[in-house]
PDB file of C-alpha atoms and ligand atoms in Angstrom:
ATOM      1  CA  UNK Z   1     114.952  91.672 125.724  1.00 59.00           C
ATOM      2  CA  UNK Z   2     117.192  94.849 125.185  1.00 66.00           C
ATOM      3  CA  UNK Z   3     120.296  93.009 123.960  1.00 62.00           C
ATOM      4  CA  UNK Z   4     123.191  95.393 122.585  1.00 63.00           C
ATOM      5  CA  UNK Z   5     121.002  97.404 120.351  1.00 70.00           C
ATOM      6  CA  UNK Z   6     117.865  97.993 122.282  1.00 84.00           C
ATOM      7  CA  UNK Z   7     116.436 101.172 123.525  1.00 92.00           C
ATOM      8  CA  UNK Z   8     114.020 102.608 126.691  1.00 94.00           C
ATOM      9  CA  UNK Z   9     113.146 106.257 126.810  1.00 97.00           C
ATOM     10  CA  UNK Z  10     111.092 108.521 128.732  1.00 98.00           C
ATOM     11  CA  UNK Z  11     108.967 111.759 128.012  1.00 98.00           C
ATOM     12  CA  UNK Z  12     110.495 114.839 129.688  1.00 98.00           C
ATOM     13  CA  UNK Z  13     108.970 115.302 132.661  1.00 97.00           C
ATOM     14  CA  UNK Z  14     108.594 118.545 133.030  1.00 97.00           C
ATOM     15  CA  UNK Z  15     108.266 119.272 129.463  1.00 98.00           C
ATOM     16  CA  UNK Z  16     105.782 117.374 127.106  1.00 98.00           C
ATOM     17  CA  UNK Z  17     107.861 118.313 124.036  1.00 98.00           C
ATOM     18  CA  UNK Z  18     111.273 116.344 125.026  1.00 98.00           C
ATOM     19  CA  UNK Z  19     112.066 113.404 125.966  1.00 98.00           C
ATOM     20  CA  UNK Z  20     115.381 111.114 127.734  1.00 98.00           C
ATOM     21  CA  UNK Z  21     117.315 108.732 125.505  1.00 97.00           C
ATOM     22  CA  UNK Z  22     120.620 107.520 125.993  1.00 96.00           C
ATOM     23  CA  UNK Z  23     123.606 108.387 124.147  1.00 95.00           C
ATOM     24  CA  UNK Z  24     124.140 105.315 121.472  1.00 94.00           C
ATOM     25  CA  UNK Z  25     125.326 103.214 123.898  1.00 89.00           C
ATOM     26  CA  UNK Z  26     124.487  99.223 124.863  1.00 85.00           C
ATOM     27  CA  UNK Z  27     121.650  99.442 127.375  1.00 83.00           C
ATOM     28  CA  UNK Z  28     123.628  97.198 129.440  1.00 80.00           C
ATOM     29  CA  UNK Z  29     125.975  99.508 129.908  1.00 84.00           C
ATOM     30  CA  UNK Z  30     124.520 103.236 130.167  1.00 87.00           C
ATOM     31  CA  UNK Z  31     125.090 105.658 133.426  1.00 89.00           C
ATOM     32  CA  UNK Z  32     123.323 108.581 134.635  1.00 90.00           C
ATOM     33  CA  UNK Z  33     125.796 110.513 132.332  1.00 91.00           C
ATOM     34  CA  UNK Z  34     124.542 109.502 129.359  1.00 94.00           C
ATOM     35  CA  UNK Z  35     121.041 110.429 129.440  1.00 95.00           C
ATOM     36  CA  UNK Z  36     120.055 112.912 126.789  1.00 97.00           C
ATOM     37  CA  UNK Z  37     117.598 115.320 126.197  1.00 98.00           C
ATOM     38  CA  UNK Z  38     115.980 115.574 122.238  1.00 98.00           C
ATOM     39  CA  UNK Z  39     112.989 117.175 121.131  1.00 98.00           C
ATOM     40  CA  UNK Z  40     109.807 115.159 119.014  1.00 98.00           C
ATOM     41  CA  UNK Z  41     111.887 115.849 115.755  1.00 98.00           C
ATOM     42  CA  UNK Z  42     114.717 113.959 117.822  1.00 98.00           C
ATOM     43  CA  UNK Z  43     117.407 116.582 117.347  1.00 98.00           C
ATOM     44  CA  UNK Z  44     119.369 116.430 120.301  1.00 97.00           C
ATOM     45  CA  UNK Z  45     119.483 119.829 122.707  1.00 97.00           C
ATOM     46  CA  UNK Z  46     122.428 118.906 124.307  1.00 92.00           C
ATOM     47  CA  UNK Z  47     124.602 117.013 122.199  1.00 93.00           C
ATOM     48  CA  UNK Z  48     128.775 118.105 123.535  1.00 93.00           C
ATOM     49  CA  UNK Z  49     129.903 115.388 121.051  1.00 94.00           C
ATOM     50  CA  UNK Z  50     128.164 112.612 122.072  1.00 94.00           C
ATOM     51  CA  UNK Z  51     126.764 109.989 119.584  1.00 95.00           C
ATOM     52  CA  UNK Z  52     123.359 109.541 119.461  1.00 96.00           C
ATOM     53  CA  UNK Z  53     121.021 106.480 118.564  1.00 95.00           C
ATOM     54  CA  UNK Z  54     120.452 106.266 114.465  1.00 95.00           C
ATOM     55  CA  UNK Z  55     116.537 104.986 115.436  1.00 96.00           C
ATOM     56  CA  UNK Z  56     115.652 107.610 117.884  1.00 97.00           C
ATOM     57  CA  UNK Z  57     112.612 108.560 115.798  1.00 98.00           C
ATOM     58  CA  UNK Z  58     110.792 105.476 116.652  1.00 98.00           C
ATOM     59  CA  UNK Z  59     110.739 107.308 120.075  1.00 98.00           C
ATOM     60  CA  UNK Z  60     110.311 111.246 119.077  1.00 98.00           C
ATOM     61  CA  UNK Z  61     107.133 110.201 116.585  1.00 98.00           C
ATOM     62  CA  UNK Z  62     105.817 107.581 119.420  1.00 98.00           C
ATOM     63  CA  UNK Z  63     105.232 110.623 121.915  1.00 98.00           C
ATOM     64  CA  UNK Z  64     104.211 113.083 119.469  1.00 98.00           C
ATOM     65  CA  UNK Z  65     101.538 110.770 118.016  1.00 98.00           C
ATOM     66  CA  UNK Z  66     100.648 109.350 121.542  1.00 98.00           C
ATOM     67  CA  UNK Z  67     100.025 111.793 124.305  1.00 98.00           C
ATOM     68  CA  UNK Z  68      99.444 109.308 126.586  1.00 98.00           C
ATOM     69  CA  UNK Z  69     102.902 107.859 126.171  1.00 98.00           C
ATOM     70  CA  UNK Z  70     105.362 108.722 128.418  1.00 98.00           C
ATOM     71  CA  UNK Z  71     107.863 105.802 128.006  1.00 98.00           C
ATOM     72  CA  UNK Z  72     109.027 103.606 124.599  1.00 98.00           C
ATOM     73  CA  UNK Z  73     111.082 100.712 124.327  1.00 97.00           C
ATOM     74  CA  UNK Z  74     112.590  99.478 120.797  1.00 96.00           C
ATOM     75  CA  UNK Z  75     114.025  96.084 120.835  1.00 94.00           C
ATOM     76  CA  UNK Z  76     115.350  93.519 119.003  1.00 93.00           C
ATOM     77  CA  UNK Z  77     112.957  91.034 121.082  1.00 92.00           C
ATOM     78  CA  UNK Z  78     113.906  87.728 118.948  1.00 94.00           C
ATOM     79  CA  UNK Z  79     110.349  85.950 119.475  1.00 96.00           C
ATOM     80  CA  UNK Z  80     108.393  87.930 117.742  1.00 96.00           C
ATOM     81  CA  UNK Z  81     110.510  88.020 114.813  1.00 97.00           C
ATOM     82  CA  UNK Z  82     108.607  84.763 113.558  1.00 98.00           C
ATOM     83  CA  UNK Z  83     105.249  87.088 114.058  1.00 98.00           C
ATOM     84  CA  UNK Z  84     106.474  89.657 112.389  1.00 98.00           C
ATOM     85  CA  UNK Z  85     107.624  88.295 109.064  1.00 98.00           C
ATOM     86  CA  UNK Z  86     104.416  84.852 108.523  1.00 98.00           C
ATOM     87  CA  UNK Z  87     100.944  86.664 109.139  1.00 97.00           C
ATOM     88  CA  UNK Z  88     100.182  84.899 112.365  1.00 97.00           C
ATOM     89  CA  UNK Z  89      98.607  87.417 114.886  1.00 97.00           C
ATOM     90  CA  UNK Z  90     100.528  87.883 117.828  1.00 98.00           C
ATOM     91  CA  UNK Z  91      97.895  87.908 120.322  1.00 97.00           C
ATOM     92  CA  UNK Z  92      97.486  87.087 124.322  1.00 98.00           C
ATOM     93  CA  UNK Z  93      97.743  83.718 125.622  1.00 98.00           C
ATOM     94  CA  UNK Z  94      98.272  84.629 129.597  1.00 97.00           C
ATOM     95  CA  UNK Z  95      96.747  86.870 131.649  1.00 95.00           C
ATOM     96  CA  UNK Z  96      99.806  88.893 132.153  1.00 95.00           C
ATOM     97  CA  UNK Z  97     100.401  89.318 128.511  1.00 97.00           C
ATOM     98  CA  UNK Z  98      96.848  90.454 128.508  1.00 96.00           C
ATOM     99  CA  UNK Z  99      97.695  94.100 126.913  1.00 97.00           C
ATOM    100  CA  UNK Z 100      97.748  92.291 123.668  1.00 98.00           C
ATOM    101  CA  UNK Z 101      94.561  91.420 123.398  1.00 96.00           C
ATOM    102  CA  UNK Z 102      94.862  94.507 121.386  1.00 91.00           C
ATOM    103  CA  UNK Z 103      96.395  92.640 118.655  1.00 94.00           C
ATOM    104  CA  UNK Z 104      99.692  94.511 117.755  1.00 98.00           C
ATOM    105  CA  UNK Z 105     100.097  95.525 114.105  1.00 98.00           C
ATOM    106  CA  UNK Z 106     102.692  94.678 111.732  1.00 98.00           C
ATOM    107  CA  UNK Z 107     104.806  97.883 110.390  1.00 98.00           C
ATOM    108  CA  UNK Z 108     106.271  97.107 106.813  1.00 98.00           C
ATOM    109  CA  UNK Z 109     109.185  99.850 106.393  1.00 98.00           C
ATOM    110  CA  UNK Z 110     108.833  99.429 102.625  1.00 98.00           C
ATOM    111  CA  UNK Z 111     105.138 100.946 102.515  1.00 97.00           C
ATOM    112  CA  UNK Z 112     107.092 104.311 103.436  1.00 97.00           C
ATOM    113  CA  UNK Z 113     110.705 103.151 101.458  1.00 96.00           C
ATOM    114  CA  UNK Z 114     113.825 101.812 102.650  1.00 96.00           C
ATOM    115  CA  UNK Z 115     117.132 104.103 103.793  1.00 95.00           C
ATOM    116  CA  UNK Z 116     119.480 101.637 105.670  1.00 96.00           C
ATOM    117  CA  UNK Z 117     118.184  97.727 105.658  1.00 96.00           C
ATOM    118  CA  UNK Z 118     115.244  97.774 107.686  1.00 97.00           C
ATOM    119  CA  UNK Z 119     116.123 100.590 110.220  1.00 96.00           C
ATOM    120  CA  UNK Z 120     113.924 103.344 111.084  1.00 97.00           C
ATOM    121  CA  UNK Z 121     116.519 106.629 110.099  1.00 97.00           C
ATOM    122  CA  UNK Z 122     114.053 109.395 109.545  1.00 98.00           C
ATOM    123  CA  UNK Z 123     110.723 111.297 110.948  1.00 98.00           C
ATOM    124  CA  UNK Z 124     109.038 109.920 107.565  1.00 98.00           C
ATOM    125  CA  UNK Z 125     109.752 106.339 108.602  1.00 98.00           C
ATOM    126  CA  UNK Z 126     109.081 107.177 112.217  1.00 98.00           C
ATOM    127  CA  UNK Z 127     105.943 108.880 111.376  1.00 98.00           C
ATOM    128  CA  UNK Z 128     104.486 105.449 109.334  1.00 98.00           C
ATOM    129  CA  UNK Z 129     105.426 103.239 112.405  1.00 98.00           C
ATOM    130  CA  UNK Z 130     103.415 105.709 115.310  1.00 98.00           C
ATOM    131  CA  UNK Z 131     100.391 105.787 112.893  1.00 98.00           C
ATOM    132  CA  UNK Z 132     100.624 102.142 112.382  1.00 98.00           C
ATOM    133  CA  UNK Z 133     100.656 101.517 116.214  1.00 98.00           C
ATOM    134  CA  UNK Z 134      97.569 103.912 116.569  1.00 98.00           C
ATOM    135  CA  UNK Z 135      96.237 103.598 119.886  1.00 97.00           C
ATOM    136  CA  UNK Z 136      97.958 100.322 120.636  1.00 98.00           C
ATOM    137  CA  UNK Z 137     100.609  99.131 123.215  1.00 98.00           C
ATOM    138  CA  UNK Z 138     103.019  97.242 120.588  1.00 98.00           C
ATOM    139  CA  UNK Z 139     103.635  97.268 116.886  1.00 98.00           C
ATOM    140  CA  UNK Z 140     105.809  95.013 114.547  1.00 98.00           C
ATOM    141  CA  UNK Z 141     108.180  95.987 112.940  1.00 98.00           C
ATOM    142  CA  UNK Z 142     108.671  93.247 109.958  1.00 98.00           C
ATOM    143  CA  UNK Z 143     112.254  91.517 110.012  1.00 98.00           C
ATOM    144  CA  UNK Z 144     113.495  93.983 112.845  1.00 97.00           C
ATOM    145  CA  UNK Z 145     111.767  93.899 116.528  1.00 96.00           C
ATOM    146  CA  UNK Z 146     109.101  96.228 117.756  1.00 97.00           C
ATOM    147  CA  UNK Z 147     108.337  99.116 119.655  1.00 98.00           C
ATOM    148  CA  UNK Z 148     106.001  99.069 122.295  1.00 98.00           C
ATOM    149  CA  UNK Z 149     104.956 102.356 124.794  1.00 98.00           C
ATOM    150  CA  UNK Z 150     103.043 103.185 127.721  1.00 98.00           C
ATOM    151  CA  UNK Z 151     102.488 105.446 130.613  1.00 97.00           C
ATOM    152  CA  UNK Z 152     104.914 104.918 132.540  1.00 96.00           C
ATOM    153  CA  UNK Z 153     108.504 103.311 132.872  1.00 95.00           C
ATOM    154  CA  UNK Z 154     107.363 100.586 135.009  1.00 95.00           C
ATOM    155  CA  UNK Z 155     104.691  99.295 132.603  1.00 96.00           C
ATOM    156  CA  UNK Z 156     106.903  99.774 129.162  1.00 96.00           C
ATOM    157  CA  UNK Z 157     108.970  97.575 130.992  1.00 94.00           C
ATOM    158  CA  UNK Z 158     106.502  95.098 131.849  1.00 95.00           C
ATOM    159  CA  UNK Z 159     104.977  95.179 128.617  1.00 96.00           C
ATOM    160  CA  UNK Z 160     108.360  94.851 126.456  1.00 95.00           C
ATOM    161  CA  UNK Z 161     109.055  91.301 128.557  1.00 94.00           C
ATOM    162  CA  UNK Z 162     105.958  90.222 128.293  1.00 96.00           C
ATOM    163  CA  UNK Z 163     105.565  90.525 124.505  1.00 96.00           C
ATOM    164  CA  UNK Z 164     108.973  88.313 124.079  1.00 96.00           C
ATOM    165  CA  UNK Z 165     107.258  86.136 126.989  1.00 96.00           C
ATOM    166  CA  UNK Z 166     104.076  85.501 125.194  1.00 97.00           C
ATOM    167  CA  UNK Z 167     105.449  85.655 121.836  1.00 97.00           C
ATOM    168  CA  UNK Z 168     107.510  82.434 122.706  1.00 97.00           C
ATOM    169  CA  UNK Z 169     103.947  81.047 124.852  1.00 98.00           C
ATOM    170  CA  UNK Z 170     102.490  81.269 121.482  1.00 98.00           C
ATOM    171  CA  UNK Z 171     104.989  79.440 119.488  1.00 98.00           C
ATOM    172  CA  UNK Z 172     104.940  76.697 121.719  1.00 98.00           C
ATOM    173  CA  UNK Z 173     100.637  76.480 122.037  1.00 98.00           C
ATOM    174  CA  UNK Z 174     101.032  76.833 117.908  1.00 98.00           C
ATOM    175  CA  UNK Z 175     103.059  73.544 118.043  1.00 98.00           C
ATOM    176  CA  UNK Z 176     100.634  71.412 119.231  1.00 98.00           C
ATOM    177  CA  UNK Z 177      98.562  71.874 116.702  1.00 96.00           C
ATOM    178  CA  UNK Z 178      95.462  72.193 118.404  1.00 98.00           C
ATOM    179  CA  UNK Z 179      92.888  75.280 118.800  1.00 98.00           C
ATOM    180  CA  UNK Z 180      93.873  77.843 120.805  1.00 98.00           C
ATOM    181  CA  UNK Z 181      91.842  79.623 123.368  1.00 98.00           C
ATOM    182  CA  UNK Z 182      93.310  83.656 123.417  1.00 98.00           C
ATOM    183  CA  UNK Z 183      92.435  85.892 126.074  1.00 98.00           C
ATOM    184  CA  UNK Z 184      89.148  87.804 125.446  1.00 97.00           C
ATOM    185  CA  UNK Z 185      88.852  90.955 125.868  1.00 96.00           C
ATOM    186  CA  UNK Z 186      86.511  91.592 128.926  1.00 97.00           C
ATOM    187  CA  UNK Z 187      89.228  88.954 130.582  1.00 97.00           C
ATOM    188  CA  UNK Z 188      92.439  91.679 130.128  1.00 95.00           C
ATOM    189  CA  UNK Z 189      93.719  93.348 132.808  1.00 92.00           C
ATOM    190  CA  UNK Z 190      97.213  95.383 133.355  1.00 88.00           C
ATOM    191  CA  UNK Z 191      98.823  94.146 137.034  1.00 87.00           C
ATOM    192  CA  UNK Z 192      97.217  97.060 139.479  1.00 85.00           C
ATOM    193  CA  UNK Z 193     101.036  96.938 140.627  1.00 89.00           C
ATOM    194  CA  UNK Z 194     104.312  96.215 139.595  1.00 93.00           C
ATOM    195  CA  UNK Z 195     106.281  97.883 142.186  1.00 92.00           C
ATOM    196  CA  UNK Z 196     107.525  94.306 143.055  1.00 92.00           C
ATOM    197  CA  UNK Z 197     108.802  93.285 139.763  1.00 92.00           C
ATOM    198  CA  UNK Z 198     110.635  96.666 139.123  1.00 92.00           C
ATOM    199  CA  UNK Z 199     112.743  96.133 141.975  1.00 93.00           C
ATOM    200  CA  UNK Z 200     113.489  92.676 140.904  1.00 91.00           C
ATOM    201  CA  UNK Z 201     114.222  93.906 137.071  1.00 88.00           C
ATOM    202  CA  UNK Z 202     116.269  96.928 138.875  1.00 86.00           C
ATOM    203  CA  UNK Z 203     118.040  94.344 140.771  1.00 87.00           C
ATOM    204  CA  UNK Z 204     118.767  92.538 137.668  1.00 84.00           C
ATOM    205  CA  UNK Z 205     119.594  95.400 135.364  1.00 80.00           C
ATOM    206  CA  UNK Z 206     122.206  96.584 137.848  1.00 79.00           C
ATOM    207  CA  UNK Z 207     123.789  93.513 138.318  1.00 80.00           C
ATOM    208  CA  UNK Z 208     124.034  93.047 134.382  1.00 65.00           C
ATOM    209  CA  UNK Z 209     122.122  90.194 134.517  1.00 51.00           C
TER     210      UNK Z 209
HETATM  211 ZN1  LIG F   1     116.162  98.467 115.757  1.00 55.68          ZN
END
């Protein structure tokens, strides 16, 4: 779901107050060497010329709003485009997807004001979009993607596919025009392990696939 424009960070660490984000670069496409360090206000620490992402302060306002986050992806995750822009709740279907039965929100950029189309430029903007989240996994961001966080690497991961996954579930159980039965609540459960599916999406990610 990270096409050219996506992005996956983690929290620092061994400091709280930083976290990792790649140097603007296709996700596809990053190395070792172009990890960066920022701080929550997202100014880099270690810049030496490189460019850095214009929406890194989805990620900086994420962590400080959400100490419990320790990894954010922003994507571009086409399905729940449709979700984002009609009023129909993007909630769980499948029992993997079951992290939404906390329904996410939907972020409208123009509640805070606009600086470049849609894109999130500023701590102000960032700011809106973490308290919008609030305690949740994912948020919508109207006309744009989404951001969605976690604990840990593995499960942002997870989570991220899994939204585009049941986003496009849901379009197709809306289609039939019948009732729909969502997961409930006392039914949701994150997978007690995912160490097999990371290798698998390692696997994948390396091979550019
Ligand atoms: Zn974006």
């Amino acid at each position: 779901m990270l096409d050219a424009w996506g992005h996956v960070s983690i929290r620092h660490p061994v400091n709280p107050d930083r976290y990792l984000l790649s140097r603007a670069r296709a996700p596809a496409l990053v190395a070792a060497d172009d990890i960066m360090e920022f701080d929550l206000d997202s100014n880099p620490v270690d810049q030496r010329g490189r460019r850095v992402f214009l929406e890194r302060f989805i990620h900086g306002q994420a962590y400080r709003a959400r100490p419990d986050v320790n990894a954010v992806v922003h994507s571009h995750s086409p399905t729940v485009i449709p979700f984002s822009v009609t009023g129909e709740p993007l909630k769980a279907i499948s029992h993997i997807a079951s992290f939404l039965v906390k329904e996410p929100p939907v972020w409208e950029i123009r509640d805070v004001g606009i600086t470049q189309g849609l894109l999130v430029t500023n701590n102000t903007q960032g700011e809106s979009l973490a308290k919008t989240l609030g305690d949740r996994p994912v948020a919508l961001m109207r006309g744009h993607g989404n951001v969605v966080v976690a604990p840990d690497i593995k499960r942002v991961v997870h989570r991220a596919l899994y939204t585009e996954v049941n986003a496009r579930q849901l379009a197709t159980a809306l289609s039939f025009d019948r009732p729909i039965t969502f997961v409930a609540p006392d039914e949701a459960q994150d997978p007690k392990r995912l160490d097999d599916a990371w290798e698998v999406w390692k696997t994948e990610a390396m091979q550019g696939g």
